[in-house]
JSON list of C-alpha atoms in Angstrom, two decimals:
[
{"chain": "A", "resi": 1472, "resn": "UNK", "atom": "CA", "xyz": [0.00, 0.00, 0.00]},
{"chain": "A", "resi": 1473, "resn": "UNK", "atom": "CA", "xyz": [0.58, 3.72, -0.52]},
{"chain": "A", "resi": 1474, "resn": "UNK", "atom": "CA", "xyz": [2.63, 5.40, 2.13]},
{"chain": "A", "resi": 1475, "resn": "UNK", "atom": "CA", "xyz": [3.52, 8.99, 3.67]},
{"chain": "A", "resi": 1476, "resn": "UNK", "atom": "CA", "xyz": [5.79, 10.04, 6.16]},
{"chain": "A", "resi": 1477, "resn": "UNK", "atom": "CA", "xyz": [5.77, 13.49, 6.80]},
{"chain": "A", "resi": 1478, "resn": "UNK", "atom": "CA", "xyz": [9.13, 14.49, 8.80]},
{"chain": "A", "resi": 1479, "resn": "UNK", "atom": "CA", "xyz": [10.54, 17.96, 9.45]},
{"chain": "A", "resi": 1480, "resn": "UNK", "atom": "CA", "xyz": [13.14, 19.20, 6.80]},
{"chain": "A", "resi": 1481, "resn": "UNK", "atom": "CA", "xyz": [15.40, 20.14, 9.51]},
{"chain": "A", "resi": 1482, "resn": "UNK", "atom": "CA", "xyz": [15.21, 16.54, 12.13]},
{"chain": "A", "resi": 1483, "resn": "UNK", "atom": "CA", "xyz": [14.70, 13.23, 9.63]},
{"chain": "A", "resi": 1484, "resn": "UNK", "atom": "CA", "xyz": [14.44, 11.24, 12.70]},
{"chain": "A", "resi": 1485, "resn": "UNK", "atom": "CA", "xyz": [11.12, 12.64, 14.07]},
{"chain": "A", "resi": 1486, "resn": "UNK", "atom": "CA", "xyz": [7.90, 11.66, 12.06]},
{"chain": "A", "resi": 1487, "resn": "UNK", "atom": "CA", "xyz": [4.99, 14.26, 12.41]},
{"chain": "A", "resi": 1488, "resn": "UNK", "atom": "CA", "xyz": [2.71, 11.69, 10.49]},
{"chain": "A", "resi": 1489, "resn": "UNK", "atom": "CA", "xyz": [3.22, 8.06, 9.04]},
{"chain": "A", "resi": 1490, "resn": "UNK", "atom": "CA", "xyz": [-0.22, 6.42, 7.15]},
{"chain": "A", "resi": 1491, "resn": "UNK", "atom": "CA", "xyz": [-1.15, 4.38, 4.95]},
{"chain": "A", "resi": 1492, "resn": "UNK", "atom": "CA", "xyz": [-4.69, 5.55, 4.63]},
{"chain": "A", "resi": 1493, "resn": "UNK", "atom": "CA", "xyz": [-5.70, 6.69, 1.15]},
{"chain": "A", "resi": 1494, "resn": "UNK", "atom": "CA", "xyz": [-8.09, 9.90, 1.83]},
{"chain": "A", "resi": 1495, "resn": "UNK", "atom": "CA", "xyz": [-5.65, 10.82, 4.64]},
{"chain": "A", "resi": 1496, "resn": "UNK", "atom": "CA", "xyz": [-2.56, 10.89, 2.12]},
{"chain": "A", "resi": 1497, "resn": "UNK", "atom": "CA", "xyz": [-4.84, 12.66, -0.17]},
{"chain": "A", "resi": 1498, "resn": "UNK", "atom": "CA", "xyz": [-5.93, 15.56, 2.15]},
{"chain": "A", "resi": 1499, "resn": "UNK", "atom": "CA", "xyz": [-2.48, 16.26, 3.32]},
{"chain": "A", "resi": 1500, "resn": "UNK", "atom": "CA", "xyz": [-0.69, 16.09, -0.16]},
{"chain": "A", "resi": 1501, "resn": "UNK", "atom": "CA", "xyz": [-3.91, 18.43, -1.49]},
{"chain": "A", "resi": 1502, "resn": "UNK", "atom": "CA", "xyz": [-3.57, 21.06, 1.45]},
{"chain": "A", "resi": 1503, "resn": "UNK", "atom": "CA", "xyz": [0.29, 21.25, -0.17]},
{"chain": "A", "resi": 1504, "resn": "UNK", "atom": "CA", "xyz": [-1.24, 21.32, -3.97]},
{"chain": "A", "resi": 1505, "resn": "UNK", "atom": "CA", "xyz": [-0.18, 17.81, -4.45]},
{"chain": "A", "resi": 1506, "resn": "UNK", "atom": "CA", "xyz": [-2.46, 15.94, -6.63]},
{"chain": "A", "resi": 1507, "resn": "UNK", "atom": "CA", "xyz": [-2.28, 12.34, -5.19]},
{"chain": "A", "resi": 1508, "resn": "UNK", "atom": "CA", "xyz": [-5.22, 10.03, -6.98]},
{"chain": "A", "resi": 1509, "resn": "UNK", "atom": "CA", "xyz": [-6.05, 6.08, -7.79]},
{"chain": "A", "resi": 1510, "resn": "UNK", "atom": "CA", "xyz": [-6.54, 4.32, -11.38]},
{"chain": "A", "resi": 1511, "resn": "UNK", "atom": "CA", "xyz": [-7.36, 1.10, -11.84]},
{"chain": "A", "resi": 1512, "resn": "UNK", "atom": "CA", "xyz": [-4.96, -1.60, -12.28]},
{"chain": "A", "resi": 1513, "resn": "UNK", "atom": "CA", "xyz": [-5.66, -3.21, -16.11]},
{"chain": "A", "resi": 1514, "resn": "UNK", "atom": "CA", "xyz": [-2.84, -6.37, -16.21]},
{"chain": "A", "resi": 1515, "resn": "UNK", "atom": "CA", "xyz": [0.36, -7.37, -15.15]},
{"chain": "A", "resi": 1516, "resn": "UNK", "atom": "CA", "xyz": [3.40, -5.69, -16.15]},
{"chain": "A", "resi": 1517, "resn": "UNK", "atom": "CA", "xyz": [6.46, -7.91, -16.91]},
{"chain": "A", "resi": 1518, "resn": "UNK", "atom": "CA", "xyz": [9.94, -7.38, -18.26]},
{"chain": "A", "resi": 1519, "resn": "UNK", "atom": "CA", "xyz": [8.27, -8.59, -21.90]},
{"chain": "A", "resi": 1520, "resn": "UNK", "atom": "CA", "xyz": [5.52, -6.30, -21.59]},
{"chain": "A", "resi": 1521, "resn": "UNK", "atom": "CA", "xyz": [6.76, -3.22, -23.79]},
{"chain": "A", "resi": 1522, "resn": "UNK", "atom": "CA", "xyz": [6.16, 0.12, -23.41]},
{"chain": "A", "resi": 1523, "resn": "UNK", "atom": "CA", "xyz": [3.35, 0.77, -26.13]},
{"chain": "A", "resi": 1524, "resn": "UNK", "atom": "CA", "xyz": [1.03, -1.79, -24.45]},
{"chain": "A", "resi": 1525, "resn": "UNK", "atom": "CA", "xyz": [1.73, -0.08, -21.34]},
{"chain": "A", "resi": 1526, "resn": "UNK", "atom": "CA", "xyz": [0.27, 3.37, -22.21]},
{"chain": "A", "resi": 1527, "resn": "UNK", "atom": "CA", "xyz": [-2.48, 1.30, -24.48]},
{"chain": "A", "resi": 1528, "resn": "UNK", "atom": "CA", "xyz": [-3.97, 0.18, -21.56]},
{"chain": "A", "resi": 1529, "resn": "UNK", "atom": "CA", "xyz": [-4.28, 3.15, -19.83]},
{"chain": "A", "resi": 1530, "resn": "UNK", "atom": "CA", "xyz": [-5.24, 4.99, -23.20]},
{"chain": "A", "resi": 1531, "resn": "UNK", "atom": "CA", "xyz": [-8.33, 6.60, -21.80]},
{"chain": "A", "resi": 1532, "resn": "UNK", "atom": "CA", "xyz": [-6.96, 7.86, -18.64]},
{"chain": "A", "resi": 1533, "resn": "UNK", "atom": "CA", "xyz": [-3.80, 9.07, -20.16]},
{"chain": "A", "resi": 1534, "resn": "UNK", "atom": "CA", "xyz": [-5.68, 10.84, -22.95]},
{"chain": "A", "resi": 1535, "resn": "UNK", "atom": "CA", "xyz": [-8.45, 12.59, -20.14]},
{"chain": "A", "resi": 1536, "resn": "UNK", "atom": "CA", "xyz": [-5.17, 14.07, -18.39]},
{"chain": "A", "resi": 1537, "resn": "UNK", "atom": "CA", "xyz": [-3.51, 15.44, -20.97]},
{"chain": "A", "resi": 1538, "resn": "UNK", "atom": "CA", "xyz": [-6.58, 17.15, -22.27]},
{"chain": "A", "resi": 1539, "resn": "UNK", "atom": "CA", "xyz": [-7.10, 18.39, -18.56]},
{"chain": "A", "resi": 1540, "resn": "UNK", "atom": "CA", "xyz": [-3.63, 19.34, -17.96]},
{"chain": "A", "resi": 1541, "resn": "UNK", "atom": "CA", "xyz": [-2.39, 20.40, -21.26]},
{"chain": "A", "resi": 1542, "resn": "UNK", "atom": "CA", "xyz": [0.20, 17.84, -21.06]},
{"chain": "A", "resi": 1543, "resn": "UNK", "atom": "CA", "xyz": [1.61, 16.83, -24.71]},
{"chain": "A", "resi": 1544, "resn": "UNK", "atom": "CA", "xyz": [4.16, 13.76, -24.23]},
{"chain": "A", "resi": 1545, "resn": "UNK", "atom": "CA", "xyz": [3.91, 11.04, -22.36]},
{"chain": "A", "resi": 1546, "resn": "UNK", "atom": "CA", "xyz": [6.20, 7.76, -22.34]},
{"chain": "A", "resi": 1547, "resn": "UNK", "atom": "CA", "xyz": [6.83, 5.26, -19.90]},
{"chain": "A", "resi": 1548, "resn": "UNK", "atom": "CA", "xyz": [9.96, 5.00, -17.80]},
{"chain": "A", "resi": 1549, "resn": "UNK", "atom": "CA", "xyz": [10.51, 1.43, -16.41]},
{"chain": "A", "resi": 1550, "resn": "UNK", "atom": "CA", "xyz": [13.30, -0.59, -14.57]},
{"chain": "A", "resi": 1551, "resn": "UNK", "atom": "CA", "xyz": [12.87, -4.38, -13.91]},
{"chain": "A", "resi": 1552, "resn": "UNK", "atom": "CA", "xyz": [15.76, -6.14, -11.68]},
{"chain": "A", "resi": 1553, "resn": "UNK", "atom": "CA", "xyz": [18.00, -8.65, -14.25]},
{"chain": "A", "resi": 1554, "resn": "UNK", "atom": "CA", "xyz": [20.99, -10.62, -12.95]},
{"chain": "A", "resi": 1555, "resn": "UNK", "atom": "CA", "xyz": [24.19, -9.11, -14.35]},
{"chain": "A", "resi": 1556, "resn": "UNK", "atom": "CA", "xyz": [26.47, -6.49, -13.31]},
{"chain": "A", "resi": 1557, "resn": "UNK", "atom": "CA", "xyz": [25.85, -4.20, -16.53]},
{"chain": "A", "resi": 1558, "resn": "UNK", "atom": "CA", "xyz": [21.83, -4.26, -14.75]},
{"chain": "A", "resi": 1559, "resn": "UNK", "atom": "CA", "xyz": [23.11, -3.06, -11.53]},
{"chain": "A", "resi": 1560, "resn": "UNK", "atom": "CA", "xyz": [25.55, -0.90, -12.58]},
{"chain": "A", "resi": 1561, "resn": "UNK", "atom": "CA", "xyz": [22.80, 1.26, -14.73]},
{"chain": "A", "resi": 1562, "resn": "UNK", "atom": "CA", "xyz": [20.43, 0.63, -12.15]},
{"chain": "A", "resi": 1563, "resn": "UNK", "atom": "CA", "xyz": [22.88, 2.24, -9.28]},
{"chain": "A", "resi": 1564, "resn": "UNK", "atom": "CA", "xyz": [23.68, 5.24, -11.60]},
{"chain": "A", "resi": 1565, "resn": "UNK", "atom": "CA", "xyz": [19.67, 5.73, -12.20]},
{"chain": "A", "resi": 1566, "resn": "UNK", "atom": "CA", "xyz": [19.33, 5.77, -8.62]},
{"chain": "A", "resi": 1567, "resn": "UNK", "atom": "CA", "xyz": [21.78, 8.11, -7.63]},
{"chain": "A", "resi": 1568, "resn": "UNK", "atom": "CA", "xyz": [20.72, 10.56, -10.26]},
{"chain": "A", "resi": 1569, "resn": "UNK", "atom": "CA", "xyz": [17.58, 11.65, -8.98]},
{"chain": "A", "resi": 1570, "resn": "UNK", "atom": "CA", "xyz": [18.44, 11.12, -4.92]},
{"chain": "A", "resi": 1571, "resn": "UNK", "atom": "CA", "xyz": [19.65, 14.88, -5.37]},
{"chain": "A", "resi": 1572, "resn": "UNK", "atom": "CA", "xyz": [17.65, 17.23, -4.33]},
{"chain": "A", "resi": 1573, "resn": "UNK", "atom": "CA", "xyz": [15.81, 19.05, -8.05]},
{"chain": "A", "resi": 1574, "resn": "UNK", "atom": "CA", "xyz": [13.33, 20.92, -9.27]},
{"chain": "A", "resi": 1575, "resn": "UNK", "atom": "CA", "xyz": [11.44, 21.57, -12.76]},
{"chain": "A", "resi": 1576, "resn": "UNK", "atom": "CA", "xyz": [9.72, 24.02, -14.67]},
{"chain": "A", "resi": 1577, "resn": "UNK", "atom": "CA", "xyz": [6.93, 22.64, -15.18]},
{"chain": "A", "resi": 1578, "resn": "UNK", "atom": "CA", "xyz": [4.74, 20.03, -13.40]},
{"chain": "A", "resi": 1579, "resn": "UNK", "atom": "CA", "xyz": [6.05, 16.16, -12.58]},
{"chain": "A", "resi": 1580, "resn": "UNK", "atom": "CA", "xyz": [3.13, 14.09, -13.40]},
{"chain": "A", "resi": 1581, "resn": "UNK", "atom": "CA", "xyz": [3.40, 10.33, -12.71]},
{"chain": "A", "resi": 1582, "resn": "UNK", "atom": "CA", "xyz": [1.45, 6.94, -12.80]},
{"chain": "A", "resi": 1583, "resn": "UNK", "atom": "CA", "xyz": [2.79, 3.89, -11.39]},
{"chain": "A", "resi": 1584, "resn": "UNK", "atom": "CA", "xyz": [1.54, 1.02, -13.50]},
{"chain": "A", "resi": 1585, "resn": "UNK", "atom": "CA", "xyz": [4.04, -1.23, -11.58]},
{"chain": "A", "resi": 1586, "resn": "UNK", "atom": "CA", "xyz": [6.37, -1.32, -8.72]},
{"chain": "A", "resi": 1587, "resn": "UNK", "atom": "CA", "xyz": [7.32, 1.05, -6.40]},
{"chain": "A", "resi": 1588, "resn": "UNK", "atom": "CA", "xyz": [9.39, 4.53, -6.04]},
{"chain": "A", "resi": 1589, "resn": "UNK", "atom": "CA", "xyz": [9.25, 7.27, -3.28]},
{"chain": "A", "resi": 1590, "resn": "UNK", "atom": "CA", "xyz": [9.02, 10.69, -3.82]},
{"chain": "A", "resi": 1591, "resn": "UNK", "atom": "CA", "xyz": [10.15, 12.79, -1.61]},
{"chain": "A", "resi": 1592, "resn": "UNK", "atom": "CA", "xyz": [8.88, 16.46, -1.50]},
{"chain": "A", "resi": 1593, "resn": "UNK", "atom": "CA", "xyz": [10.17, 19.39, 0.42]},
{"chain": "A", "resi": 1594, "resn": "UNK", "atom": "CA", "xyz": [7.21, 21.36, 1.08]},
{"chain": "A", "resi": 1595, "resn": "UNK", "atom": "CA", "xyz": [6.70, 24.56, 4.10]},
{"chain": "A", "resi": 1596, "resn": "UNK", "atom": "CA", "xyz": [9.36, 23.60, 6.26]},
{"chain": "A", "resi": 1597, "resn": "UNK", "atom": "CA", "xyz": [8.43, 19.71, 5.98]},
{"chain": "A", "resi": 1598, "resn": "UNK", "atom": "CA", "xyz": [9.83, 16.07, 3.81]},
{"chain": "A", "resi": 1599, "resn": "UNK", "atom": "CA", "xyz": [6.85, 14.42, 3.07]},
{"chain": "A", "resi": 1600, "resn": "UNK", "atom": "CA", "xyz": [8.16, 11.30, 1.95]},
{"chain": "A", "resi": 1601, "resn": "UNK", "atom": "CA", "xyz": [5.18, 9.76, -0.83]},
{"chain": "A", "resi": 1602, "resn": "UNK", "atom": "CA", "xyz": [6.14, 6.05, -1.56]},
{"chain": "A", "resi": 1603, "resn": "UNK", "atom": "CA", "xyz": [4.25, 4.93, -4.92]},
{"chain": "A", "resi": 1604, "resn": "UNK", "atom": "CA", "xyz": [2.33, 1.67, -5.89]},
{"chain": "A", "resi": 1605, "resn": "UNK", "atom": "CA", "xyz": [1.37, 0.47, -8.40]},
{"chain": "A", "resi": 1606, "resn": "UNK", "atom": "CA", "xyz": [-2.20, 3.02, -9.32]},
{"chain": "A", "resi": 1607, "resn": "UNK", "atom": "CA", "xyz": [-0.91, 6.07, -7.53]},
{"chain": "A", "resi": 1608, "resn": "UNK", "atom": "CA", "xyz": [-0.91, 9.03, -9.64]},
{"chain": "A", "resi": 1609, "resn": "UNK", "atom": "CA", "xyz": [1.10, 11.79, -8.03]},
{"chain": "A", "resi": 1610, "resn": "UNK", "atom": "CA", "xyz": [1.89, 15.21, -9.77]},
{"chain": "A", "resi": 1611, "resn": "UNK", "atom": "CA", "xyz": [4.34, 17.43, -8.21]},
{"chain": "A", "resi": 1612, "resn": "UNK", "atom": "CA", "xyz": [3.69, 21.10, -8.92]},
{"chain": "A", "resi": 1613, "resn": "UNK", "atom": "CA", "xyz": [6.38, 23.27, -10.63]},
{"chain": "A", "resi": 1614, "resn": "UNK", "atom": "CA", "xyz": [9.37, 24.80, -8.72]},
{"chain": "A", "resi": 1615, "resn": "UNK", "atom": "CA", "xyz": [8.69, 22.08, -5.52]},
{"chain": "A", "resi": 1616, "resn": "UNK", "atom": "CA", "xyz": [12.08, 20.78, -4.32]},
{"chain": "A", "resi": 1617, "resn": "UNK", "atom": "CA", "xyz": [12.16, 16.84, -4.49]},
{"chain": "A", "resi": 1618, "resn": "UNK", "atom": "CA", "xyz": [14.02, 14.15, -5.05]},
{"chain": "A", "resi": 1619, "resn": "UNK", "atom": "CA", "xyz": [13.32, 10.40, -6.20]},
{"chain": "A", "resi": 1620, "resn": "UNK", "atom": "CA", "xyz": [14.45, 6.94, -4.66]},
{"chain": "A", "resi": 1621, "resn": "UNK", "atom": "CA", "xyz": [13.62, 4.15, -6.90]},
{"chain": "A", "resi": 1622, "resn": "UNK", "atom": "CA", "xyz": [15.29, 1.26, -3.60]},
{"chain": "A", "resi": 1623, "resn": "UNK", "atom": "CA", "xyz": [18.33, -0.50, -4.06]},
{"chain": "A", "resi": 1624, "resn": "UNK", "atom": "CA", "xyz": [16.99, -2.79, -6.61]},
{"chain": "A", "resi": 1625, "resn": "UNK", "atom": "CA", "xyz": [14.70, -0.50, -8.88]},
{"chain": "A", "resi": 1626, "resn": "UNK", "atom": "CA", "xyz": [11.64, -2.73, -10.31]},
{"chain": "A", "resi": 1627, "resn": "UNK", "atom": "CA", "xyz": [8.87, 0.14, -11.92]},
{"chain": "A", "resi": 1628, "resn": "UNK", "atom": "CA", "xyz": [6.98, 0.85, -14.75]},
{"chain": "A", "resi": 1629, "resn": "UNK", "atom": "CA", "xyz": [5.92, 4.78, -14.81]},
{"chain": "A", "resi": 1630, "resn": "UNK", "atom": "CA", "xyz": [3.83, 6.56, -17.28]},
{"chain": "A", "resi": 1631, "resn": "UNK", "atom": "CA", "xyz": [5.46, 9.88, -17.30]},
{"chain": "A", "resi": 1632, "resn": "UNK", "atom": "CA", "xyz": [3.37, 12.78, -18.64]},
{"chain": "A", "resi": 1633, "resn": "UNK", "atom": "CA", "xyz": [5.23, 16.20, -20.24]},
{"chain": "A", "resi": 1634, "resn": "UNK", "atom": "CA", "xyz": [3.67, 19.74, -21.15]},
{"chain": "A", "resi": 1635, "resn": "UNK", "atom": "CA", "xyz": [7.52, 20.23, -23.18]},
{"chain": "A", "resi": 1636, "resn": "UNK", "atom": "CA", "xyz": [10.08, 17.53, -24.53]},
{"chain": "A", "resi": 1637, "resn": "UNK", "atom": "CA", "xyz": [12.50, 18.90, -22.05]},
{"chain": "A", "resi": 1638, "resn": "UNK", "atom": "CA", "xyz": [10.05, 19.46, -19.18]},
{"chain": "A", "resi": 1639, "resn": "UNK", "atom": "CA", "xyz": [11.80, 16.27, -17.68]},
{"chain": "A", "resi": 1640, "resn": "UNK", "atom": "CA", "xyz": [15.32, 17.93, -17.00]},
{"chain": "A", "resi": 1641, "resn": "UNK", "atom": "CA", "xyz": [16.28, 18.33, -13.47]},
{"chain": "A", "resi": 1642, "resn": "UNK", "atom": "CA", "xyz": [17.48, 21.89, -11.69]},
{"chain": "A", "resi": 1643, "resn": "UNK", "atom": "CA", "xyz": [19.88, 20.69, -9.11]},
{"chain": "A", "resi": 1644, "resn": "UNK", "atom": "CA", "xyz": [20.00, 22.55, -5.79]},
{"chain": "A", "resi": 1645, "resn": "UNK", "atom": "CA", "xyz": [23.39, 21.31, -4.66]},
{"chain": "A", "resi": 1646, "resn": "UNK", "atom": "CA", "xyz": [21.63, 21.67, -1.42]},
{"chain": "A", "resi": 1647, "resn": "UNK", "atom": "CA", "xyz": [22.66, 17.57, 0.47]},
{"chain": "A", "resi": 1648, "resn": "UNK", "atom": "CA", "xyz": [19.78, 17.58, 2.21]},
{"chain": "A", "resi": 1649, "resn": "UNK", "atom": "CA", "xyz": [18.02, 14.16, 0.47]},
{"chain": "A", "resi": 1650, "resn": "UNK", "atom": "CA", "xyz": [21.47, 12.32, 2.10]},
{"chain": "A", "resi": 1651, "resn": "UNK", "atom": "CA", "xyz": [19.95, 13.08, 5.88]},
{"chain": "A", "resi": 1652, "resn": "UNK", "atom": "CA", "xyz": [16.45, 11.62, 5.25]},
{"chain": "A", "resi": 1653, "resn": "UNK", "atom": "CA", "xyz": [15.26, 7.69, 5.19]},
{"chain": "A", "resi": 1654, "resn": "UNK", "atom": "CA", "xyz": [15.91, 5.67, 2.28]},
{"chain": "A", "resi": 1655, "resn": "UNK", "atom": "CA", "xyz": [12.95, 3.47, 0.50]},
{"chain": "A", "resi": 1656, "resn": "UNK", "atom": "CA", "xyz": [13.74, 0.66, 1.78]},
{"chain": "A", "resi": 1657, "resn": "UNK", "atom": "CA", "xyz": [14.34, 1.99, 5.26]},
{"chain": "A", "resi": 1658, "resn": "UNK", "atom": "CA", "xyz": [11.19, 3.53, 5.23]},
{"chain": "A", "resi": 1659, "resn": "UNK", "atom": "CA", "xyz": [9.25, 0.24, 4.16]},
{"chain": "A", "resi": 1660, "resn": "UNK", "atom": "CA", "xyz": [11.20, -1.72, 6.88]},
{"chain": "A", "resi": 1661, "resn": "UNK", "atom": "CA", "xyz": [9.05, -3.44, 9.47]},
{"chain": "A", "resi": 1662, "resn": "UNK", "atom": "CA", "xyz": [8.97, -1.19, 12.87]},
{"chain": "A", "resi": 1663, "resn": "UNK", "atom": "CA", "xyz": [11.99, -2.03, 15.24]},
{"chain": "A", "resi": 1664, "resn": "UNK", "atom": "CA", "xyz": [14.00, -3.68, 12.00]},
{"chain": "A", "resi": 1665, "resn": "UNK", "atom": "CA", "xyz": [17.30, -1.77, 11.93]}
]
C-alpha cells in the first residue's frame, strides 16, 4: 500500500505523520497542492511487456489528463531487476541521479503502472516522503524541491506525462539535504527492523 511520512526538513528522525490511509494521504498532499489520486490496475506488467502496451492500456486515462492538464508527451519509464552487473551498474547510476535534491519548470506528473518509487517532496518547512504503488498518480507542482528513490533494486513501470520535450530535465539545488532523510527501503522496513 501507498505510504507517507511526513518528517521535518530540519530533524529526519522525528515523524509528524506516518499512514497508509488513502483519503488521509490525499488531504495532506492536497492542502500542499499535491495531486495524489487512484486508477485502476488493467494487467500485469512484466519485463516482456513493452512500453506501447503499457500506455495502451491506460489509453483513456492518459488521454483525459492530458486534455485536462495540457500535457503533450507522455512515455513510460521502467526498470525491472535482471541478474548481471551491466543491470546493476545502470540501475545504481539511475538511482543516484535523482536522490539529489531538483526541481522543474513545469509540473512532474506520474502513474505507477508497476512497482514502487518514493518521492520525496520538500514542502513549508516539511519532507513528506510519498512512496508509490502500483495506481498512484502523483503530480508534483512546478518549482517544488524533491528528489526520487527508486530502492536499491529498482523494479517500476511509470507513465510519465510532459507539457515540453524537455520538461523532464532536473534543476539541481546542490543543497545535500536528500542524504539526511530515510531511504525506500528503510522507510518500508518493518517497525523495530534496523
Amino acid at each position: 500500500m501507498t505510504l507517507l511520512q511526513v518528517m521535518p526538513d530540519d530533524d529526519p528522525g522525528r515523524v509528524l505523520l506516518r499512514t497508509r490511509d488513502h483519503d488521509r494521504i490525499t488531504e495532506v498532499l492536497g492542502a500542499c497542492s499535491v495531486a495524489f489520486g487512484r486508477w485502476p490496475l488493467r494487467g500485469a506488467i512484466t519485463p516482456d511487456t513493452n512500453p506501447e502496451e503499457v500506455l495502451s492500456r491506460y489509453r483513456a486515462e492518459v488521454d483525459e489528463l492530458c486534455a485536462r492538464e495540457g500535457l503533450n508527451l507522455v512515455d513510460v519509464a521502467r526498470l525491472h531487476p535482471q541478474e548481471s552487473p551491466e543491470w546493476e551498474e545502470r540501475a545504481a547510476e539511475a538511482r543516484s541521479t535523482f536522490l539529489e535534491e531538483h526541481r522543474h519548470t513545469e509540473d512532474e506528473v506520474r502513474f505507477f503502472a508497476h512497482g514502487t518509487g518514493c518521492f520525496y517532496l520538500r514542502l513549508d518547512g516539511r519532507v513528506h516522503a510519498v512512496v508509490c504503488e502500483a495506481g498512484d498518480l502523483l503530480s508534483v507542482p512546478a518549482g517544488t524541491r524533491h528528489w526520487f528513490d527508486m530502492g536499491p533494486r529498482p523494479e517500476f513501470a511509470a507513465i510519465r506525462f510532459f507539457e515540453n520535450e524537455d520538461g523532464w530535465v532536473g534543476d539541481f539545488t546542490g543543497d545535500p539535504i536528500a542524504r539526511r532523510f530515510p531511504r525506500l527501503d528503510a522507510l518500508l522496513a518493518p517497525e523495530g527492523a534496523t
